[in-house]
């Protein structure tokens, strides 16, 4: 069955898209969307996602179709599909994140989404990231789920949109904080790097260092409160690893460009405080 499905999808992918009319193209895209979360990496990673990403990034889809697909990807059967469980449903959610990211990136160049639509996407993206519990990276035999990394990519593409104002940045930072403190998460597949990408996108658009320092201080206070309440629990250990790794990734991301010295010093001192708290446990 798998081989037959791969063969059939391969034939669809190989179709000359230039000879298709809009309805024929949408028919193929709709088939791909039905298979976006298929738990078979050869099909999902090798055929379905690359096809969808190409028709979006290469402007093969019309703006109207791109908007329609965006709303499909954000619905209860896609981004919210069985949200809250830890099972194969994560592949559909995680790869819908990438399709949403591709559409958001296309919108930054072509501006086919209204401000109201972007506000709706913003709410959905933050809500999804806060509610996702399946934080697995690589799943043996089924490939990459990586929902948090893909979700961070989606959030970064959203933040980079010129229509997203800086008054939304505190909500973005709060969502990243939620992700760092998820009970189910010890990030081991460079998810922290993807969250740093979101922060750098905001910084490049004007997020001030003092705002970021206050937020990092909140992370440290939350860690101290967690330790006071639970001691060296597994929950505390996971959060400590996530926050330290995030701060390290942010520090080196800033250092490679040689900028934000004051902020880098603050981050360095914050890491030392967390490590000291850890060693005292």
Short mmCIF file of N, CA, C and O in Angstrom, two decimals, residues 54-127:
data_model
loop_
_atom_site.label_atom_id
_atom_site.label_comp_id
_atom_site.label_asym_id
_atom_site.label_seq_id
_atom_site.Cartn_x
_atom_site.Cartn_y
_atom_site.Cartn_z
N UNK A 54 6.92 24.41 -2.85
CA UNK A 54 7.28 24.96 -4.17
C UNK A 54 6.13 25.77 -4.77
O UNK A 54 6.34 26.88 -5.27
N UNK A 55 4.92 25.23 -4.74
CA UNK A 55 3.81 25.94 -5.38
C UNK A 55 3.49 27.24 -4.64
O UNK A 55 2.96 28.19 -5.24
N UNK A 56 3.84 27.30 -3.35
CA UNK A 56 3.63 28.54 -2.58
C UNK A 56 4.76 29.52 -2.83
O UNK A 56 4.53 30.68 -3.19
N UNK A 57 6.01 29.10 -2.68
CA UNK A 57 7.16 30.01 -2.78
C UNK A 57 7.40 30.49 -4.20
O UNK A 57 7.88 31.61 -4.42
N UNK A 58 7.08 29.65 -5.18
CA UNK A 58 7.30 30.03 -6.58
C UNK A 58 6.11 30.77 -7.18
O UNK A 58 6.07 31.00 -8.39
N UNK A 59 5.16 31.13 -6.33
CA UNK A 59 3.99 31.92 -6.75
C UNK A 59 3.18 31.22 -7.84
O UNK A 59 2.59 31.86 -8.71
N UNK A 60 3.16 29.89 -7.78
CA UNK A 60 2.34 29.13 -8.72
C UNK A 60 0.88 29.19 -8.30
O UNK A 60 -0.02 29.21 -9.13
N UNK A 61 0.66 29.24 -6.99
CA UNK A 61 -0.71 29.39 -6.48
C UNK A 61 -1.14 30.85 -6.57
O UNK A 61 -0.33 31.77 -6.37
N UNK A 62 -2.38 31.07 -6.82
CA UNK A 62 -2.92 32.43 -6.79
C UNK A 62 -3.00 32.90 -5.34
O UNK A 62 -3.10 32.08 -4.42
N UNK A 63 -2.97 34.23 -5.11
CA UNK A 63 -3.16 34.73 -3.74
C UNK A 63 -4.44 34.22 -3.09
O UNK A 63 -4.45 33.89 -1.89
N UNK A 64 -5.52 34.13 -3.86
CA UNK A 64 -6.79 33.63 -3.30
C UNK A 64 -6.64 32.20 -2.81
O UNK A 64 -7.11 31.86 -1.72
N UNK A 65 -5.99 31.35 -3.60
CA UNK A 65 -5.80 29.96 -3.19
C UNK A 65 -4.87 29.88 -1.98
O UNK A 65 -5.06 29.04 -1.09
N UNK A 66 -3.85 30.74 -1.94
CA UNK A 66 -2.93 30.74 -0.80
C UNK A 66 -3.67 31.08 0.49
O UNK A 66 -3.43 30.46 1.54
N UNK A 67 -4.57 32.04 0.42
CA UNK A 67 -5.36 32.42 1.59
C UNK A 67 -6.26 31.26 2.02
O UNK A 67 -6.36 30.94 3.21
N UNK A 68 -6.91 30.63 1.05
CA UNK A 68 -7.78 29.51 1.37
C UNK A 68 -7.00 28.37 2.02
O UNK A 68 -7.47 27.74 2.98
N UNK A 69 -5.83 28.08 1.50
CA UNK A 69 -5.00 27.00 2.05
C UNK A 69 -4.51 27.36 3.45
O UNK A 69 -4.44 26.51 4.35
N UNK A 70 -4.20 28.64 3.67
CA UNK A 70 -3.80 29.09 5.01
C UNK A 70 -4.89 28.77 6.02
O UNK A 70 -4.62 28.23 7.09
N UNK A 71 -6.13 29.07 5.69
CA UNK A 71 -7.22 28.83 6.63
C UNK A 71 -7.50 27.34 6.80
O UNK A 71 -7.88 26.91 7.90
N UNK A 72 -7.30 26.57 5.75
CA UNK A 72 -7.42 25.12 5.90
C UNK A 72 -6.37 24.60 6.89
O UNK A 72 -6.67 23.81 7.79
N UNK A 73 -5.14 25.07 6.72
CA UNK A 73 -4.04 24.60 7.58
C UNK A 73 -4.23 24.99 9.04
O UNK A 73 -3.67 24.34 9.93
N UNK A 74 -5.00 26.04 9.30
CA UNK A 74 -5.21 26.48 10.67
C UNK A 74 -6.45 25.89 11.30
O UNK A 74 -6.75 26.19 12.47
N UNK A 75 -7.17 25.02 10.59
CA UNK A 75 -8.45 24.56 11.13
C UNK A 75 -8.30 23.36 12.07
O UNK A 75 -7.19 22.89 12.35
N UNK A 76 -9.44 22.87 12.55
CA UNK A 76 -9.47 21.80 13.55
C UNK A 76 -8.93 20.48 13.02
O UNK A 76 -8.53 19.62 13.80
N UNK A 77 -8.91 20.30 11.72
CA UNK A 77 -8.43 19.06 11.12
C UNK A 77 -6.98 19.12 10.68
O UNK A 77 -6.48 18.17 10.07
N UNK A 78 -6.31 20.23 10.99
CA UNK A 78 -4.92 20.38 10.56
C UNK A 78 -4.06 20.86 11.73
O UNK A 78 -3.54 20.04 12.47
N UNK A 79 -3.91 22.16 11.92
CA UNK A 79 -3.06 22.65 13.00
C UNK A 79 -3.57 22.21 14.37
O UNK A 79 -2.78 22.01 15.30
N UNK A 80 -4.88 22.02 14.50
CA UNK A 80 -5.47 21.63 15.78
C UNK A 80 -5.87 20.16 15.81
O UNK A 80 -6.55 19.72 16.74
N UNK A 81 -5.41 19.39 14.85
CA UNK A 81 -5.81 17.99 14.75
C UNK A 81 -5.31 17.18 15.94
O UNK A 81 -4.10 17.04 16.16
N UNK A 82 -6.23 16.71 16.76
CA UNK A 82 -5.92 15.92 17.96
C UNK A 82 -4.87 16.60 18.83
O UNK A 82 -4.02 15.94 19.45
N UNK A 83 -4.93 17.91 18.89
CA UNK A 83 -3.98 18.68 19.69
C UNK A 83 -4.13 18.32 21.17
O UNK A 83 -5.24 18.26 21.69
N UNK A 84 -3.02 18.07 21.81
CA UNK A 84 -3.02 17.69 23.22
C UNK A 84 -2.56 16.27 23.44
O UNK A 84 -2.22 15.90 24.56
N UNK A 85 -2.55 15.48 22.37
CA UNK A 85 -2.07 14.10 22.49
C UNK A 85 -0.64 13.96 22.02
O UNK A 85 -0.07 14.86 21.42
N UNK A 86 -0.07 12.80 22.33
CA UNK A 86 1.30 12.50 21.88
C UNK A 86 1.21 11.23 21.04
O UNK A 86 1.21 10.12 21.56
N UNK A 87 1.07 11.43 19.74
CA UNK A 87 0.89 10.32 18.81
C UNK A 87 1.22 10.82 17.40
O UNK A 87 1.72 11.94 17.23
N UNK A 88 0.92 10.01 16.39
CA UNK A 88 1.27 10.36 15.02
C UNK A 88 0.57 11.62 14.50
O UNK A 88 0.99 12.17 13.47
N UNK A 89 -0.46 12.07 15.19
CA UNK A 89 -1.15 13.28 14.75
C UNK A 89 -0.21 14.49 14.73
O UNK A 89 -0.48 15.47 14.03
N UNK A 90 0.88 14.41 15.47
CA UNK A 90 1.83 15.53 15.53
C UNK A 90 2.41 15.85 14.16
O UNK A 90 2.74 16.99 13.86
N UNK A 91 2.53 14.83 13.29
CA UNK A 91 3.12 15.08 11.98
C UNK A 91 2.25 16.03 11.16
O UNK A 91 2.76 16.91 10.46
N UNK A 92 0.94 15.85 11.24
CA UNK A 92 0.04 16.75 10.51
C UNK A 92 0.17 18.17 11.06
O UNK A 92 0.29 19.14 10.29
N UNK A 93 0.16 18.31 12.37
CA UNK A 93 0.25 19.65 12.97
C UNK A 93 1.58 20.30 12.63
O UNK A 93 1.64 21.48 12.24
N UNK A 94 2.66 19.53 12.79
CA UNK A 94 4.00 20.10 12.60
C UNK A 94 4.24 20.52 11.16
O UNK A 94 4.87 21.56 10.90
N UNK A 95 3.75 19.73 10.21
CA UNK A 95 4.00 20.09 8.82
C UNK A 95 3.02 21.13 8.31
O UNK A 95 3.34 21.87 7.38
N UNK A 96 1.87 21.25 8.95
CA UNK A 96 1.01 22.40 8.66
C UNK A 96 1.69 23.70 9.11
O UNK A 96 1.50 24.74 8.48
N UNK A 97 2.45 23.62 10.19
CA UNK A 97 3.23 24.79 10.61
C UNK A 97 4.12 25.29 9.49
O UNK A 97 4.23 26.50 9.24
N UNK A 98 4.77 24.36 8.80
CA UNK A 98 5.69 24.74 7.72
C UNK A 98 4.94 25.34 6.54
O UNK A 98 5.43 26.26 5.88
N UNK A 99 3.76 24.81 6.23
CA UNK A 99 2.97 25.36 5.14
C UNK A 99 2.49 26.76 5.50
O UNK A 99 2.53 27.69 4.68
N UNK A 100 2.05 26.94 6.73
CA UNK A 100 1.65 28.28 7.19
C UNK A 100 2.83 29.23 7.11
O UNK A 100 2.69 30.38 6.66
N UNK A 101 4.01 28.76 7.53
CA UNK A 101 5.21 29.60 7.46
C UNK A 101 5.50 30.01 6.02
O UNK A 101 5.84 31.17 5.74
N UNK A 102 5.37 29.07 5.09
CA UNK A 102 5.63 29.38 3.68
C UNK A 102 4.65 30.42 3.15
O UNK A 102 5.03 31.33 2.39
N UNK A 103 3.39 30.32 3.54
CA UNK A 103 2.39 31.29 3.10
C UNK A 103 2.66 32.65 3.72
O UNK A 103 2.54 33.70 3.05
N UNK A 104 3.05 32.68 4.98
CA UNK A 104 3.38 33.94 5.63
C UNK A 104 4.59 34.59 4.97
O UNK A 104 4.64 35.81 4.79
N UNK A 105 5.57 33.78 4.61
CA UNK A 105 6.75 34.30 3.91
C UNK A 105 6.35 34.87 2.55
O UNK A 105 6.81 35.95 2.15
N UNK A 106 5.49 34.16 1.84
CA UNK A 106 5.01 34.64 0.54
C UNK A 106 4.23 35.94 0.71
O UNK A 106 4.34 36.86 -0.12
N UNK A 107 3.47 36.05 1.79
CA UNK A 107 2.70 37.26 2.03
C UNK A 107 3.59 38.46 2.29
O UNK A 107 3.27 39.59 1.90
N UNK A 108 4.73 38.24 2.96
CA UNK A 108 5.66 39.34 3.21
C UNK A 108 6.11 39.97 1.89
O UNK A 108 6.33 41.18 1.80
N UNK A 109 6.23 39.15 0.85
CA UNK A 109 6.68 39.64 -0.45
C UNK A 109 5.52 40.17 -1.30
O UNK A 109 5.68 41.14 -2.05
N UNK A 110 4.32 39.54 -1.15
CA UNK A 110 3.22 39.85 -2.07
C UNK A 110 2.06 40.59 -1.41
O UNK A 110 1.21 41.15 -2.09
N UNK A 111 2.00 40.55 -0.09
CA UNK A 111 1.00 41.31 0.68
C UNK A 111 -0.44 41.04 0.24
O UNK A 111 -1.18 41.94 -0.14
N UNK A 112 -0.84 39.78 0.34
CA UNK A 112 -2.21 39.43 -0.02
C UNK A 112 -3.09 39.19 1.21
O UNK A 112 -4.30 38.95 1.07
N UNK A 113 -2.50 39.26 2.41
CA UNK A 113 -3.29 39.09 3.64
C UNK A 113 -3.60 40.45 4.25
O UNK A 113 -2.74 41.33 4.33
N UNK A 114 -4.84 40.62 4.68
CA UNK A 114 -5.23 41.86 5.35
C UNK A 114 -4.65 41.90 6.76
O UNK A 114 -4.23 40.87 7.31
N UNK A 115 -4.67 43.08 7.36
CA UNK A 115 -4.21 43.22 8.75
C UNK A 115 -5.08 42.37 9.67
O UNK A 115 -4.57 41.71 10.60
N UNK A 116 -6.37 42.35 9.44
CA UNK A 116 -7.28 41.54 10.27
C UNK A 116 -6.95 40.05 10.15
O UNK A 116 -6.99 39.31 11.14
N UNK A 117 -6.65 39.61 8.93
CA UNK A 117 -6.30 38.20 8.73
C UNK A 117 -5.01 37.86 9.45
O UNK A 117 -4.89 36.81 10.09
N UNK A 118 -4.02 38.75 9.39
CA UNK A 118 -2.76 38.52 10.09
C UNK A 118 -2.96 38.48 11.60
O UNK A 118 -2.31 37.69 12.29
N UNK A 119 -3.84 39.33 12.10
CA UNK A 119 -4.14 39.29 13.53
C UNK A 119 -4.74 37.95 13.92
O UNK A 119 -4.42 37.39 14.99
N UNK A 120 -5.59 37.42 13.07
CA UNK A 120 -6.20 36.11 13.32
C UNK A 120 -5.14 35.01 13.30
O UNK A 120 -5.14 34.11 14.16
N UNK A 121 -4.24 35.09 12.34
CA UNK A 121 -3.14 34.11 12.28
C UNK A 121 -2.27 34.22 13.52
O UNK A 121 -1.87 33.20 14.11
N UNK A 122 -1.98 35.44 13.93
CA UNK A 122 -1.14 35.67 15.11
C UNK A 122 -1.74 34.97 16.34
O UNK A 122 -1.03 34.27 17.08
N UNK A 123 -3.02 35.15 16.55
CA UNK A 123 -3.69 34.53 17.70
C UNK A 123 -3.61 33.01 17.61
O UNK A 123 -3.32 32.33 18.60
N UNK A 124 -3.86 32.46 16.43
CA UNK A 124 -3.84 31.01 16.24
C UNK A 124 -2.44 30.44 16.47
O UNK A 124 -2.29 29.38 17.11
N UNK A 125 -1.44 31.10 15.94
CA UNK A 125 -0.07 30.61 16.05
C UNK A 125 0.37 30.55 17.50
O UNK A 125 0.92 29.54 17.97
N UNK A 126 0.12 31.62 18.25
CA UNK A 126 0.50 31.63 19.66
C UNK A 126 -0.29 30.60 20.45
O UNK A 126 0.28 29.89 21.31
N UNK A 127 -1.57 30.48 20.16
CA UNK A 127 -2.41 29.52 20.86
C UNK A 127 -1.92 28.09 20.60
O UNK A 127 -1.82 27.28 21.53
#
